[in-house]
Amino acid sequence: MLTQRNPEDEYYDQYTIQALEGSRQNDTCTNLYQMLKVQGDPIDFRCTDLDLRCFPDLYPYGSNGQYVTRQVPLMPSEFVKNKVLSKHERYRLNIQYIFHLFHEANIRALKAGIFHKLNIIGNTGNLSAFKCLEMLKTMQLESNMVTIFSRLRKSAQFWSKPRTDILTVITWYGPVVPSS
């Protein structure tokens, strides 16, 4: 343990020496974990070649993105799995790209939940924007948000069905005990 510190000592250049009594001044979280700032015109997030435009270091030739038409159709989950498990580590190590893939997965899950909710209501074949706004005002669409968020992982609604299934099993068959 060091009892004295000397700022001019060259041996300790690679270490951070902190006094035991002194308080450490940390930088704010927003300064430490700053996302990359984009300077320029905004891009529509529904663009099919968004990954090719935003990640030129991963796609230097601007081809083979997620939504490129292929001879064999590739599901988005299969594309993400192939990129993350690829032998080329540049896809795994690019944090911005991982966040982009996670965001797209969340958007797909929300779209599926909204589609499911609109199909539960019924008679949505001729649903206009005016009728949709009226349904929002009368709380028909917001009556049960569990349906929309049930496909979104890491949400409370996602875990409500498995939780109720476990509670039902415990109610009918008793608590889980190790067999002897």
Coordinates of C-alpha atoms in Angstrom, one line a residue:
M1 CA 0.0 0.0 0.0
L2 CA 1.3 3.4 -0.9
T3 CA 1.6 5.9 1.9
Q4 CA 2.9 8.8 0.0
R5 CA 2.3 9.9 -3.6
N6 CA 4.5 12.0 -5.8
P7 CA 3.1 13.3 -9.0
E8 CA 6.5 13.5 -10.6
D9 CA 7.3 9.9 -10.1
E10 CA 7.5 8.2 -13.5
Y11 CA 7.0 4.7 -12.2
Y12 CA 3.4 5.4 -11.3
D13 CA 2.3 7.1 -14.6
Q14 CA 0.2 4.1 -15.6
Y15 CA -1.7 4.0 -12.3
T16 CA -4.2 6.3 -10.8
I17 CA -3.2 7.2 -7.3
Q18 CA -5.9 8.4 -5.0
A19 CA -5.6 9.6 -1.5
L20 CA -7.7 7.5 1.0
E21 CA -9.2 10.6 2.6
G22 CA -9.8 12.6 -0.5
S23 CA -13.1 12.5 -2.4
R24 CA -13.0 11.5 -6.0
Q25 CA -14.6 13.8 -8.6
N26 CA -16.3 11.6 -11.2
D27 CA -17.4 13.0 -14.5
T28 CA -21.2 12.9 -15.2
C29 CA -22.7 9.9 -16.8
T30 CA -23.7 11.8 -19.9
N31 CA -20.1 12.9 -20.5
L32 CA -18.7 9.4 -19.8
Y33 CA -21.2 7.5 -22.0
Q34 CA -21.9 9.9 -24.8
M35 CA -23.5 8.5 -27.9
L36 CA -22.0 9.5 -31.2
K37 CA -23.4 12.8 -32.4
V38 CA -24.7 13.0 -36.0
Q39 CA -24.1 16.2 -37.8
G40 CA -26.1 16.6 -41.0
D41 CA -29.6 16.1 -42.4
P42 CA -31.8 13.5 -40.6
I43 CA -32.4 10.2 -42.3
D44 CA -35.8 8.5 -42.3
F45 CA -35.6 5.5 -40.0
R46 CA -37.9 3.5 -42.3
C47 CA -35.3 3.5 -45.0
T48 CA -34.4 0.0 -46.1
D49 CA -30.7 0.7 -46.5
L50 CA -30.3 2.5 -43.2
D51 CA -27.6 0.1 -41.9
L52 CA -25.6 0.5 -45.1
R53 CA -25.7 4.3 -44.8
C54 CA -25.1 4.6 -41.1
F55 CA -22.3 2.0 -40.7
P56 CA -19.9 2.4 -43.6
D57 CA -17.1 0.8 -41.6
L58 CA -19.1 -2.4 -41.4
Y59 CA -20.4 -2.2 -45.0
P60 CA -17.7 -0.5 -47.0
Y61 CA -19.2 -1.5 -50.4
G62 CA -22.7 -0.6 -49.5
S63 CA -24.1 -4.1 -50.1
N64 CA -25.5 -7.1 -48.2
G65 CA -27.5 -5.1 -45.7
Q66 CA -30.4 -6.4 -43.6
Y67 CA -33.2 -5.6 -46.1
V68 CA -31.4 -6.4 -49.4
T69 CA -33.4 -8.8 -51.6
R70 CA -31.8 -12.2 -51.6
Q71 CA -32.4 -15.4 -53.5
V72 CA -33.2 -17.2 -50.2
P73 CA -35.3 -15.0 -47.9
L74 CA -33.7 -14.2 -44.6
M75 CA -35.7 -13.4 -41.5
P76 CA -34.4 -10.4 -39.4
S77 CA -33.7 -12.6 -36.4
E78 CA -31.6 -14.9 -38.6
F79 CA -29.7 -11.9 -40.0
V80 CA -28.9 -10.6 -36.5
K81 CA -27.8 -14.0 -35.4
N82 CA -25.5 -14.4 -38.4
K83 CA -23.9 -11.0 -37.8
V84 CA -23.4 -11.4 -34.1
L85 CA -22.1 -14.9 -34.4
S86 CA -19.9 -14.1 -37.4
K87 CA -16.2 -14.9 -37.4
H88 CA -15.6 -11.2 -38.2
E89 CA -15.7 -9.5 -34.8
R90 CA -16.3 -6.0 -36.2
Y91 CA -20.0 -6.6 -36.0
R92 CA -19.9 -7.7 -32.3
L93 CA -17.6 -4.9 -31.2
N94 CA -19.5 -2.0 -32.8
I95 CA -21.7 -0.9 -29.9
Q96 CA -23.7 1.5 -32.0
Y97 CA -24.5 -1.3 -34.5
I98 CA -25.6 -3.6 -31.6
F99 CA -27.9 -0.8 -30.3
H100 CA -29.2 -0.3 -33.8
L101 CA -30.1 -4.0 -34.1
F102 CA -31.7 -4.1 -30.7
H103 CA -33.8 -1.0 -31.5
E104 CA -35.0 -2.6 -34.8
A105 CA -36.0 -5.8 -32.8
N106 CA -37.9 -3.7 -30.4
I107 CA -39.7 -1.8 -33.2
R108 CA -40.6 -5.1 -34.8
A109 CA -42.0 -6.4 -31.5
L110 CA -44.1 -3.3 -31.0
K111 CA -45.4 -3.4 -34.6
A112 CA -46.5 -7.0 -34.0
G113 CA -48.2 -6.1 -30.7
I114 CA -50.1 -3.2 -32.3
F115 CA -51.1 -5.4 -35.2
H116 CA -52.3 -8.0 -32.7
K117 CA -54.2 -5.4 -30.7
L118 CA -56.0 -4.1 -33.8
N119 CA -57.0 -7.6 -34.8
I120 CA -58.4 -8.3 -31.4
I121 CA -60.7 -5.3 -31.6
G122 CA -62.2 -6.6 -34.8
N123 CA -63.7 -4.8 -37.8
T124 CA -60.5 -2.9 -38.6
G125 CA -60.7 -3.6 -42.3
N126 CA -62.0 -0.1 -43.0
L127 CA -60.3 1.7 -40.0
S128 CA -59.7 5.3 -40.9
A129 CA -57.5 7.8 -39.0
F130 CA -60.6 9.5 -37.7
K131 CA -62.0 6.2 -36.3
C132 CA -58.6 5.3 -34.8
L133 CA -58.6 8.7 -33.0
E134 CA -62.1 8.1 -31.8
M135 CA -61.1 4.7 -30.4
L136 CA -58.2 6.3 -28.6
K137 CA -60.5 8.9 -27.1
T138 CA -63.0 6.3 -25.9
M139 CA -60.1 4.2 -24.5
Q140 CA -60.9 1.2 -26.7
L141 CA -57.3 0.9 -27.9
E142 CA -55.7 1.6 -24.5
S143 CA -57.9 -0.6 -22.5
N144 CA -55.3 -3.4 -22.2
M145 CA -51.8 -2.3 -23.1
V146 CA -50.5 -5.8 -22.1
T147 CA -51.4 -7.0 -25.6
I148 CA -49.1 -4.4 -27.2
F149 CA -46.1 -4.8 -24.9
S150 CA -46.4 -8.5 -24.4
R151 CA -43.9 -9.2 -27.3
L152 CA -41.4 -6.6 -26.1
R153 CA -38.7 -8.4 -24.1
K154 CA -37.6 -7.0 -20.7
S155 CA -41.0 -5.4 -20.1
A156 CA -43.4 -6.3 -17.3
Q157 CA -46.0 -7.4 -19.7
F158 CA -43.7 -9.8 -21.4
W159 CA -43.2 -11.7 -18.2
S160 CA -46.9 -11.6 -17.1
K161 CA -47.9 -14.8 -18.9
P162 CA -45.0 -17.0 -17.7
R163 CA -45.5 -15.6 -14.2
T164 CA -49.2 -16.5 -14.2
D165 CA -48.4 -19.9 -15.7
I166 CA -46.0 -20.6 -12.8
L167 CA -48.5 -19.3 -10.2
T168 CA -51.2 -21.6 -11.7
V169 CA -48.9 -24.6 -11.6
I170 CA -48.1 -23.8 -7.9
T171 CA -51.8 -23.4 -7.1
W172 CA -52.8 -26.7 -8.7
Y173 CA -49.8 -28.9 -7.9
G174 CA -48.2 -27.2 -4.9
P175 CA -44.8 -25.6 -4.4
V176 CA -41.8 -27.0 -6.1
V177 CA -39.8 -29.2 -3.8
P178 CA -36.8 -31.4 -4.6
S179 CA -37.6 -35.1 -5.1
S180 CA -35.8 -37.5 -2.9

